Amino acid sequence: MFPTPDLSHLTRNDYNQIYEPDADSFLLLDALELKLNEILEQKPFIIFEFGSGSGLITTFVAKHFCLTSCLFFAIDINPYACYSTKRTFQQNNLHKKHCLNIIQCNLADPLIDRLSSKVDLILFNPPYVPTETSDVKEVIERTYAGGKQGIEVIEKAIEQASRLLSSKGLFYMVALEENNFDTLKELANQVGLNIDIILKRRTLIERLFVVQFQRK
Amino acid sequence: MKLITHNMLTSNILKGVTRGFPLKIKADKMEHISVDYNRDFIARIIPRIEYDALRAAVNDLGLNESLPEAMSETLQQDDEFLKTMHKVLLEYEVEEGELICPETGRKFPISKGIPNMLLQETEVS
């Protein structure tokens, strides 16, 4: 098992502003590790993370899945998350090997045009909790509030991913049982993506799974 | 924000904007941070760069870097050119300033090196 990136620079104060890595984050890391060979075979060069938060996932990938220098994009709507991602990448000494682009924005809105069909690996631990609306004010709420069925943000991300992915690119995302796999499959099919469950885990409070998307 | 980041950003999600590229840059605070030169990496990045937009950014910032008017296949093998591209794309950091939509003039602040491209719902097309 790969060690978890060093997060010792992040304190309670930081976690009041950003999502603290939890069972869902670690499930995504485990799923990526399970797919290590498949990902390495693709030799990913451009890597994109939606909602990078602490920077744990981008940093983990940079450390273990990139043998040569890669071009990373990490976005978050929360400025504290953007700074934290930058700090975590530096704390783990990856900024000298790779180039990390951090942008405060909504999903891939300002990047879609230029990165269209160019991204080899996409990562997302989305706000998947069913709530009345995903349009909430507090940044910390926005880390989990997924709106109706928990899929309001997920739906947009799948659509954007279908435009960003390179021909053999891979997209890994965490989901909750209540998001409903059949719904996700329909969303994926609508935009020409295949979807497979690659790992499932039941935590104390949630039934989670990780899906892999790829162009048909 | 490095110039490679700038090269990937558009403002065309704004209502009424068609291309939104390249964004103009205004820098209030800039730094030069040296990065180890990696020839393979920069050679791999160059085909993905909009060269005219990069030249416009260099011009906006008033950098004393000479980039030839047009890029060519021969240039992409030229070590001097690759080193200049490395420096321009990866070593200049705009810490404070703004990006400006070329069509509407909408300003996007850059703070602590990170551009804020968030829009109000009413601004989105």
XYZ file of C-alpha atoms in Angstrom:
341
model
C 0.000 0.000 0.000
C 1.218 3.463 -0.843
C 1.607 5.784 2.131
C -0.861 8.648 2.441
C 0.673 12.036 1.505
C 2.004 14.176 4.341
C -0.794 16.454 5.574
C 0.911 17.493 8.820
C 0.946 21.165 7.748
C -2.886 21.293 7.878
C -4.434 22.117 11.244
C -7.883 22.205 12.818
C -8.126 25.828 11.647
C -7.651 24.727 8.064
C -10.270 22.012 8.430
C -12.787 24.628 9.553
C -12.492 26.034 6.039
C -11.882 22.952 3.904
C -13.013 19.331 3.792
C -10.975 17.092 6.050
C -10.037 13.858 4.253
C -12.353 11.097 5.406
C -13.411 7.553 4.484
C -14.600 8.694 1.032
C -11.227 10.314 0.240
C -9.335 7.189 1.287
C -11.691 4.976 -0.686
C -10.764 6.928 -3.816
C -7.058 6.523 -3.042
C -7.560 2.761 -2.586
C -9.492 2.530 -5.863
C -6.712 4.353 -7.710
C -4.155 2.012 -6.243
C -6.239 -0.942 -7.387
C -6.049 0.480 -10.925
C -2.356 1.366 -10.699
C -1.232 -0.758 -13.653
C -4.035 0.373 -15.923
C -3.293 4.019 -15.109
C 0.471 3.617 -15.521
C -0.064 1.965 -18.916
C -1.857 5.113 -20.098
C 1.177 7.218 -19.119
C -1.044 10.116 -18.038
C 0.377 13.544 -18.857
C -2.497 15.932 -18.155
C -4.308 15.264 -14.876
C -7.354 17.170 -13.640
C -9.065 17.189 -10.252
C -12.506 18.677 -9.624
C -12.813 20.149 -6.112
C -9.305 19.388 -4.892
C -9.909 20.463 -1.251
C -6.862 19.627 0.878
C -4.980 18.488 -2.230
C -4.692 14.935 -0.902
C -5.769 13.160 -4.094
C -3.801 15.229 -6.607
C -0.727 14.898 -4.393
C -1.182 11.127 -4.043
C -1.426 10.731 -7.819
C 1.586 12.979 -8.450
C 3.622 10.947 -6.006
C 2.783 7.430 -7.144
C 1.265 7.462 -10.641
C 3.575 9.750 -12.592
C 6.989 8.422 -13.489
C 7.827 11.508 -15.551
C 6.870 15.166 -15.095
C 3.158 15.837 -15.537
C 0.840 18.784 -15.966
C -1.739 18.992 -13.174
C -4.915 21.066 -12.956
C -6.694 21.398 -9.623
C -9.780 23.550 -9.249
C -11.970 24.452 -6.305
C -14.643 27.070 -5.692
C -13.161 27.637 -2.241
C -10.031 29.827 -2.112
C -8.813 28.123 1.097
C -8.976 24.782 -0.697
C -6.918 26.243 -3.555
C -4.196 27.424 -1.150
C -4.318 24.129 0.750
C -3.866 22.136 -2.446
C -0.839 24.248 -3.291
C 0.622 23.791 0.199
C 0.057 20.029 0.242
C 1.732 19.632 -3.138
C 4.729 21.603 -1.861
C 4.824 19.873 1.519
C 5.284 16.596 -0.356
C 7.991 18.104 -2.539
C 6.209 17.525 -5.817
C 6.290 21.097 -7.130
C 9.841 20.636 -8.384
C 9.005 17.634 -10.539
C 5.516 18.515 -11.775
C 3.658 21.639 -12.832
C 0.483 22.285 -10.833
C -2.085 24.797 -12.125
C -4.601 25.881 -9.492
C -7.695 27.842 -10.428
C -10.569 29.033 -8.260
C -13.612 28.276 -10.407
C -16.743 26.207 -10.816
C -15.914 22.744 -12.194
C -13.897 23.118 -15.408
C -15.793 26.174 -16.700
C -12.827 28.349 -17.786
C -10.700 25.377 -18.895
C -13.094 23.318 -21.013
C -12.162 24.935 -24.329
C -8.409 24.631 -24.002
C -8.360 21.191 -22.387
C -10.998 19.634 -24.613
C -10.072 15.962 -25.365
C -6.661 16.465 -23.723
C -7.053 15.183 -20.173
C -5.702 11.689 -19.464
C -6.864 11.324 -15.890
C -9.745 13.027 -14.037
C -10.407 12.713 -10.307
C -13.425 13.731 -8.259
C -14.640 13.188 -4.732
C -17.869 15.117 -5.285
C -20.500 16.597 -3.010
C -22.711 13.486 -3.142
C -25.019 13.864 -0.132
C -28.689 14.288 -1.073
C -29.833 17.736 0.104
C -32.633 20.078 -0.835
C -30.300 22.028 -3.090
C -26.601 22.076 -3.996
C -26.785 25.864 -4.136
C -25.667 26.515 -0.551
C -23.714 29.471 0.794
C -21.217 28.124 3.331
C -18.094 26.780 1.608
C -17.920 23.876 4.017
C -21.501 22.873 3.132
C -20.598 22.950 -0.527
C -18.094 20.147 0.074
C -20.950 17.678 0.590
C -24.309 19.178 -0.509
C -25.223 17.355 -3.715
C -28.796 18.584 -4.153
C -31.572 16.297 -5.333
C -30.484 12.636 -5.107
C -26.988 14.037 -4.444
C -26.255 14.277 -8.149
C -26.652 17.956 -9.108
C -22.910 18.632 -9.193
C -22.057 15.090 -10.320
C -24.273 15.454 -13.394
C -22.423 18.580 -14.544
C -19.049 16.985 -13.828
C -19.860 13.913 -15.928
C -20.921 16.129 -18.822
C -17.720 18.185 -18.595
C -15.565 15.083 -18.178
C -16.972 13.725 -21.437
C -15.502 16.765 -23.168
C -12.200 16.819 -21.284
C -11.172 13.167 -21.557
C -8.548 12.156 -24.105
C -9.385 9.124 -26.259
C -8.175 6.611 -23.667
C -8.491 8.927 -20.666
C -9.832 7.650 -17.338
C -12.161 9.387 -14.883
C -12.498 8.165 -11.296
C -15.256 9.387 -8.994
C -16.645 8.542 -5.563
C -20.416 8.034 -5.252
C -22.989 7.186 -2.636
C -25.516 4.364 -2.929
C -28.331 6.955 -2.893
C -26.864 8.569 -6.027
C -27.986 5.341 -7.716
C -25.660 3.541 -10.104
C -28.361 3.202 -12.790
C -28.858 6.969 -12.776
C -25.116 7.524 -13.095
C -24.998 4.974 -15.922
C -27.730 6.818 -17.780
C -25.917 10.150 -17.341
C -22.696 8.566 -18.610
C -24.390 6.941 -21.610
C -26.006 10.225 -22.603
C -22.563 11.774 -23.079
C -20.865 8.734 -24.622
C -19.047 7.355 -21.604
C -18.808 3.832 -20.213
C -19.043 3.421 -16.474
C -17.971 0.591 -14.152
C -17.942 0.151 -10.397
C -14.416 -0.688 -9.301
C -14.626 -0.629 -5.518
C -17.358 -0.608 -2.884
C -17.144 0.062 0.832
C -19.578 0.354 3.676
C -18.582 2.861 6.355
C -20.333 3.503 9.657
C -22.714 5.946 8.050
C -22.555 5.488 4.282
C -22.443 2.924 1.497
C -19.892 4.250 -0.957
C -18.491 3.119 -4.274
C -15.958 4.333 -6.807
C -16.719 4.381 -10.517
C -14.449 4.523 -13.530
C -15.585 6.331 -16.682
C -14.017 6.009 -20.111
C -14.992 7.005 -23.641
C -16.973 4.352 -25.509
C -0.192 32.065 -11.491
C 2.203 30.920 -14.160
C 1.812 31.884 -17.806
C 1.026 28.266 -18.667
C -2.078 28.580 -16.490
C -3.066 31.801 -18.231
C -2.672 30.039 -21.579
C -5.381 27.526 -20.612
C -8.036 29.961 -19.356
C -10.992 31.416 -21.265
C -13.892 33.646 -20.184
C -16.378 32.365 -22.748
C -18.791 31.126 -20.104
C -19.712 34.810 -19.599
C -22.982 35.792 -21.260
C -22.444 37.118 -24.771
C -18.764 36.193 -24.964
C -17.777 34.043 -27.941
C -14.117 33.177 -27.506
C -12.937 34.945 -24.350
C -9.323 34.241 -25.219
C -6.638 35.239 -24.542
C -7.389 37.044 -21.310
C -5.400 40.212 -20.778
C -3.139 40.275 -17.727
C -2.354 43.064 -15.341
C 0.232 42.306 -12.659
C 0.630 44.263 -9.441
C 3.134 41.828 -7.982
C 5.266 39.365 -9.884
C 7.958 36.917 -8.940
C 10.567 34.950 -10.801
C 10.982 31.498 -9.284
C 13.569 29.280 -10.915
C 12.429 25.785 -11.866
C 14.791 22.964 -12.940
C 14.945 22.783 -16.714
C 13.407 19.602 -18.087
C 13.763 19.472 -21.863
C 11.363 16.568 -22.437
C 8.678 18.160 -20.304
C 8.782 21.539 -22.023
C 8.932 19.897 -25.468
C 5.802 17.955 -24.568
C 3.993 21.059 -23.344
C 4.756 23.302 -26.325
C 2.353 21.649 -28.817
C -0.452 22.356 -26.336
C 0.340 26.083 -26.074
C -1.476 28.807 -27.988
C 1.658 30.640 -29.021
C 0.077 33.976 -29.961
C -1.693 34.116 -26.616
C 1.613 33.513 -24.831
C 3.254 36.326 -26.767
C 0.365 38.617 -25.872
C 0.820 37.742 -22.184
C 4.572 38.445 -22.357
C 3.727 41.778 -23.925
C 1.005 42.603 -21.324
C 3.503 41.976 -18.533
C 6.315 43.835 -20.278
C 8.707 40.904 -19.831
C 12.109 41.275 -21.344
C 11.941 37.965 -23.217
C 12.283 37.661 -26.950
C 9.888 35.167 -28.429
C 10.060 34.835 -32.225
C 6.958 36.021 -34.072
C 5.935 32.563 -35.182
C 6.606 29.077 -33.897
C 7.886 26.387 -36.236
C 8.789 22.701 -36.091
C 12.486 23.579 -36.281
C 12.130 25.973 -33.358
C 10.555 23.221 -31.265
C 13.891 21.357 -31.456
C 15.962 24.447 -30.719
C 17.485 24.411 -27.234
C 17.647 28.173 -26.863
C 13.983 28.473 -27.768
C 12.993 25.622 -25.418
C 14.868 27.300 -22.562
C 13.117 30.603 -23.196
C 9.749 28.836 -23.317
C 10.592 27.032 -20.059
C 11.341 30.328 -18.380
C 8.327 32.176 -19.765
C 5.783 29.401 -19.142
C 6.968 28.025 -15.818
C 9.138 30.546 -13.975
C 7.218 33.825 -13.942
C 4.523 33.926 -11.267
C 1.864 36.626 -11.083
C 1.149 36.810 -7.349
C -1.295 39.723 -7.323
C -3.139 41.263 -10.237
C -6.014 40.542 -12.555
C -7.090 38.776 -15.720
C -9.389 40.728 -18.008
C -11.971 39.348 -20.440
C -10.971 40.623 -23.913
C -14.594 41.061 -24.971
C -16.408 42.474 -21.921
C -13.626 43.858 -19.744
C -14.849 41.732 -16.794
C -11.985 41.500 -14.315
C -10.919 38.310 -12.570
C -8.674 38.916 -9.542
C -5.435 37.028 -8.978
C -4.733 36.742 -5.280
C -1.819 34.914 -3.606
C -0.976 33.515 -7.015
C -4.398 31.996 -7.700
C -6.797 33.367 -10.325
C -10.433 33.608 -9.286
C -12.594 32.768 -12.296
C -15.844 32.333 -10.339
C -18.874 34.074 -11.788
C -22.208 35.199 -10.399
C -25.076 33.095 -11.697
C -26.484 36.123 -13.520
C -23.258 36.477 -15.526
C -23.292 32.946 -16.902
C -24.676 32.189 -20.333
